[in-house]
PDB file of C-alpha atoms in Angstrom:
ATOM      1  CA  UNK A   5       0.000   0.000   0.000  1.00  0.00           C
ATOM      2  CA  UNK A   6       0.917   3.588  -0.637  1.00  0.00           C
ATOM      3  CA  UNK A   7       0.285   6.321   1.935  1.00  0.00           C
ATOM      4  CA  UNK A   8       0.185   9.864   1.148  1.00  0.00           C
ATOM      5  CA  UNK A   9      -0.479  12.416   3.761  1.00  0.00           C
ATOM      6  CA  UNK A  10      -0.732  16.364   2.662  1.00  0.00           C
ATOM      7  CA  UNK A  11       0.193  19.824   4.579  1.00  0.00           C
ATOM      8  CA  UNK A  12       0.769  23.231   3.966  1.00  0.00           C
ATOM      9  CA  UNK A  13      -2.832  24.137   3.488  1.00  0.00           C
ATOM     10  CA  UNK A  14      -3.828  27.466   4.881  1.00  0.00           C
ATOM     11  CA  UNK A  15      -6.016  30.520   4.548  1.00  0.00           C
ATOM     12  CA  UNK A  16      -4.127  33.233   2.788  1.00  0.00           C
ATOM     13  CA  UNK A  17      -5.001  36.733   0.739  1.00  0.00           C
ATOM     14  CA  UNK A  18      -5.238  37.085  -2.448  1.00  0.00           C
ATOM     15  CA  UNK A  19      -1.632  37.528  -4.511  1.00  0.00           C
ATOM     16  CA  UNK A  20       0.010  35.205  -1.511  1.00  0.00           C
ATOM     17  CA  UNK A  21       2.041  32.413  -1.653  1.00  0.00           C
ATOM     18  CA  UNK A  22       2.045  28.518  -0.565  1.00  0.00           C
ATOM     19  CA  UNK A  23       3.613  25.562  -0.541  1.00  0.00           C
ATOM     20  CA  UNK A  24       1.974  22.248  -0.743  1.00  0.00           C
ATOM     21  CA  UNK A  25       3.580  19.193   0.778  1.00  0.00           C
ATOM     22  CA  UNK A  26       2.918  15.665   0.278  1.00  0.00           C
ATOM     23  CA  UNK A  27       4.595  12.544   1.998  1.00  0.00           C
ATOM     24  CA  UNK A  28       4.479   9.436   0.760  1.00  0.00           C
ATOM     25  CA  UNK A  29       5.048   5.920   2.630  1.00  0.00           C
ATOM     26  CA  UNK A  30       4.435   2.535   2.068  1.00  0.00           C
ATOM     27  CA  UNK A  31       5.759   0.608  -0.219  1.00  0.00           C
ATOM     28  CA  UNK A  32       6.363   3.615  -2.721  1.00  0.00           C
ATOM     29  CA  UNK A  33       9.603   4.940  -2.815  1.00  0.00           C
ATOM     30  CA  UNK A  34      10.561   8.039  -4.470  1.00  0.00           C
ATOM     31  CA  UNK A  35      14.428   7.356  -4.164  1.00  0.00           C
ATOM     32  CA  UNK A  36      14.052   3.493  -5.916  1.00  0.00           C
ATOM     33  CA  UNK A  37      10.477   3.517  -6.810  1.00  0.00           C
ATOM     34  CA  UNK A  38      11.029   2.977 -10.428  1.00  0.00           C
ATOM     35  CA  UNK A  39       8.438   4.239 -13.037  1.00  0.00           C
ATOM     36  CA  UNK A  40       5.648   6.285 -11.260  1.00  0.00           C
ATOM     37  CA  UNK A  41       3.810   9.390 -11.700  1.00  0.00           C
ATOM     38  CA  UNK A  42       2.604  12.096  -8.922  1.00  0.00           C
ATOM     39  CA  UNK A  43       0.144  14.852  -8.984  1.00  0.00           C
ATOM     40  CA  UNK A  44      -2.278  17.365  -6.915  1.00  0.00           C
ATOM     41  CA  UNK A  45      -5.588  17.950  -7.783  1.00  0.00           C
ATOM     42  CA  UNK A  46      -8.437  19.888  -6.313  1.00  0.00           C
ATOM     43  CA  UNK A  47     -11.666  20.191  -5.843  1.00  0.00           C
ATOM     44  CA  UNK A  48     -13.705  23.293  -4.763  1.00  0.00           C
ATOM     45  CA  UNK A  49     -17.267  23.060  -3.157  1.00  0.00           C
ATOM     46  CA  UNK A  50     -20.111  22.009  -5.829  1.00  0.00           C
ATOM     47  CA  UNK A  51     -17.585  21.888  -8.205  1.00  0.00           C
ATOM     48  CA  UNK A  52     -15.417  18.864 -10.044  1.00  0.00           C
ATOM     49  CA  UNK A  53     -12.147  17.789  -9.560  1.00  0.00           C
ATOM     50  CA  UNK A  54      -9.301  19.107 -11.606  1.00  0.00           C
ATOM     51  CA  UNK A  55      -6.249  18.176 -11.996  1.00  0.00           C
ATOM     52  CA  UNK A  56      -3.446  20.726 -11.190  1.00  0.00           C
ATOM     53  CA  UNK A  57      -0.063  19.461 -11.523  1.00  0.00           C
ATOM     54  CA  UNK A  58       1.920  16.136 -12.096  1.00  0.00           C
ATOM     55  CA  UNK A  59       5.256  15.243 -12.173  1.00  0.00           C
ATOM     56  CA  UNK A  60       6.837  11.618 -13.403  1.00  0.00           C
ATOM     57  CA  UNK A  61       9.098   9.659 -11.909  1.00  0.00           C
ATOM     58  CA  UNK A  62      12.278  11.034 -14.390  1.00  0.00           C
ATOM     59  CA  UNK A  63      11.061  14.828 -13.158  1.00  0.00           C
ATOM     60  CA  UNK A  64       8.630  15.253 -16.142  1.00  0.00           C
ATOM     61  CA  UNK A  65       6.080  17.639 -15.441  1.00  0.00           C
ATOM     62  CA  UNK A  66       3.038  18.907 -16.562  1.00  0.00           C
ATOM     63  CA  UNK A  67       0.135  21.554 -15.333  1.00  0.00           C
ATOM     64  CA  UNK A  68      -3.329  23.040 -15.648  1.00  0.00           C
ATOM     65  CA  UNK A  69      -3.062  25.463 -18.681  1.00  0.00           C
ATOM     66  CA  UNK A  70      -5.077  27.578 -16.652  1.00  0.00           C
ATOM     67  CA  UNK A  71      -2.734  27.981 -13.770  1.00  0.00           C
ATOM     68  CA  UNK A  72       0.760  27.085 -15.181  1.00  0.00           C
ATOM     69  CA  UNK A  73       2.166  30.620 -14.458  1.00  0.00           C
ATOM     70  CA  UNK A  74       1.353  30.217 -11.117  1.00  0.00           C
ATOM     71  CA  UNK A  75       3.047  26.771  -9.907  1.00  0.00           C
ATOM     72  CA  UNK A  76       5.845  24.526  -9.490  1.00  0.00           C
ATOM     73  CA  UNK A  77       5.887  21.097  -8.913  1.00  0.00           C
ATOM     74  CA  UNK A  78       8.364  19.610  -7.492  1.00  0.00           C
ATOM     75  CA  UNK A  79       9.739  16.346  -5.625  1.00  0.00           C
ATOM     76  CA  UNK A  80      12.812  15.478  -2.853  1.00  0.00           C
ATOM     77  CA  UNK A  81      13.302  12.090  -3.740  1.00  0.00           C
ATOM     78  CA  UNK A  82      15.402  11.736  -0.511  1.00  0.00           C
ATOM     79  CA  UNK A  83      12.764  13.037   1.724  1.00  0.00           C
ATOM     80  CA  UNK A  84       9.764  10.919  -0.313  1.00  0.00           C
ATOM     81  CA  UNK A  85       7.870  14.400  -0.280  1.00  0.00           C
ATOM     82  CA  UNK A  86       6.057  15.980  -3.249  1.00  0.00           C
ATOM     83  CA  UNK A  87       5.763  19.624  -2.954  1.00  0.00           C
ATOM     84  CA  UNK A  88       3.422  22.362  -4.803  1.00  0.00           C
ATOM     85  CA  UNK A  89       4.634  26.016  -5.091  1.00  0.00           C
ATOM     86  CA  UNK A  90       1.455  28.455  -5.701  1.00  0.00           C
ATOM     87  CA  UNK A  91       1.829  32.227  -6.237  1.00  0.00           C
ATOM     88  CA  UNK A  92      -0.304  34.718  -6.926  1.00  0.00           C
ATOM     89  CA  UNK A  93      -3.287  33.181  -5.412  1.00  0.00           C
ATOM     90  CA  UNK A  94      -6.085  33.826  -6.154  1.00  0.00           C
ATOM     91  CA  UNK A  95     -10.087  33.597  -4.166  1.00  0.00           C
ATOM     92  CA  UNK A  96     -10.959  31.077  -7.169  1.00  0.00           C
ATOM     93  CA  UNK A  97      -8.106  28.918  -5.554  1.00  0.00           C
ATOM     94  CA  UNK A  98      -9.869  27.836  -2.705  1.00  0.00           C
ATOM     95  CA  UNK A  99     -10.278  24.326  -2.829  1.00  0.00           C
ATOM     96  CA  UNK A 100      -9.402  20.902  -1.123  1.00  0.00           C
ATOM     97  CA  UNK A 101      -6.069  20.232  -2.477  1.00  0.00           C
ATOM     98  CA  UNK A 102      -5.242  16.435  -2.927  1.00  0.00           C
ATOM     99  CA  UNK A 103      -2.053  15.020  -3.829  1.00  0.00           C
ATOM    100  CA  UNK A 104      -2.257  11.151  -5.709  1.00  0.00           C
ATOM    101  CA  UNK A 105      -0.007   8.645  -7.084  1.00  0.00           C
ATOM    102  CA  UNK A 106       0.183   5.573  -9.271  1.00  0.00           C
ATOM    103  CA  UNK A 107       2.718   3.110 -10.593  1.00  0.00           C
ATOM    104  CA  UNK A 108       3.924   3.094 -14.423  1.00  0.00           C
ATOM    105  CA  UNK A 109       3.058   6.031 -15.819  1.00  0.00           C
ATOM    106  CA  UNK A 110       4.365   9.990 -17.284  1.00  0.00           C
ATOM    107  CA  UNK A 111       2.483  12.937 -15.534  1.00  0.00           C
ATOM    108  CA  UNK A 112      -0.887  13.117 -16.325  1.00  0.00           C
ATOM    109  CA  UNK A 113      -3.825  15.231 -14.901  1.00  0.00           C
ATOM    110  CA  UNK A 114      -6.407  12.233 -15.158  1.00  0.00           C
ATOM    111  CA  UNK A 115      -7.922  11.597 -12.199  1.00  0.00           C
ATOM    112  CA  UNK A 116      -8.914   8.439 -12.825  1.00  0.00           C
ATOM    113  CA  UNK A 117      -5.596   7.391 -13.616  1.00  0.00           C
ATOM    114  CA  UNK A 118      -4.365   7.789 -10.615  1.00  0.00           C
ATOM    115  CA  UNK A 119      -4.363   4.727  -7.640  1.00  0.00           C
ATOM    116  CA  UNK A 120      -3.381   6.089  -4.174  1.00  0.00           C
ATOM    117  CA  UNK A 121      -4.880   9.554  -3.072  1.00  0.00           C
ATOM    118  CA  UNK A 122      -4.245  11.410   0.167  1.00  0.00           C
ATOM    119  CA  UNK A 123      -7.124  12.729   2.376  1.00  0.00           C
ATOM    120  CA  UNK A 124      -6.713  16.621   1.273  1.00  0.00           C
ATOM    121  CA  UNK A 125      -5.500  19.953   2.739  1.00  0.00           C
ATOM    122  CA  UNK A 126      -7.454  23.052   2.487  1.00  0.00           C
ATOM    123  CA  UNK A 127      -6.986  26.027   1.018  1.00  0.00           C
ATOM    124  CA  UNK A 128      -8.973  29.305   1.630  1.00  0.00           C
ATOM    125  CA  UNK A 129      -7.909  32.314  -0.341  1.00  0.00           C
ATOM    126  CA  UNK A 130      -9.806  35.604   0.453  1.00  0.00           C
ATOM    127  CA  UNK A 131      -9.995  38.049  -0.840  1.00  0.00           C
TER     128      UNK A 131
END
């Protein structure tokens, strides 16, 4: 089993800054884990999920078009912790931010794709 367990959530003004972090544990590991693919999503009340940045096992990465200019994703292999810069943040930002993982696979922002999911951290941007 893989365990992921998120922090860094917080409630911020607009144009501020975060950082997302996401441990992993379990039988996952980021320093000899082989082919696997990581990535936050988040979902805002009454709305759907989306999928806001990913990152592959060989440091590809890939983002929300709508939000690229605004985040970097990044991992410390060492520490088995996935991390997700946001700047300029905005009230449309609020949302439960969840960070997932799966085996054998390049970054992707498909949900479904995705096999191990941690239990959120939430982020309130006012305005």
């Amino acid at each position: 089993q893989v365990q992921l367990v998120e922090s860094g959530g917080a409630s911020v003004q607009a144009g501020g800054s975060l950082r997302l972090s996401c441990v992993v544990s379990g039988v996952l590991d980021l320093t000899n884990g082989g082919s696997y693919c990581m990535a936050w999503f988040r979902q805002a009340p009454g709305k759907e999920r989306e999928g806001v940045a990913s990152i592959s096992s060989d440091d590809r990465t890939t983002y929300a078009d709508s939000m690229k200019d605004r985040l970097t994703i990044s991992k410390d292999n060492a520490n088995n912790t996935l991390y997700l810069w946001m700047s300029s943040l905005k009230p449309e930002d609020t949302a439960m931010y969840y960070c997932a993982a799966r085996y054998f696979c390049g970054p992707t922002l498909i949900g479904s794709r995705y096999n191990f999911w941690g239990r959120g951290t939430q982020v309130t941007v006012s305005s």
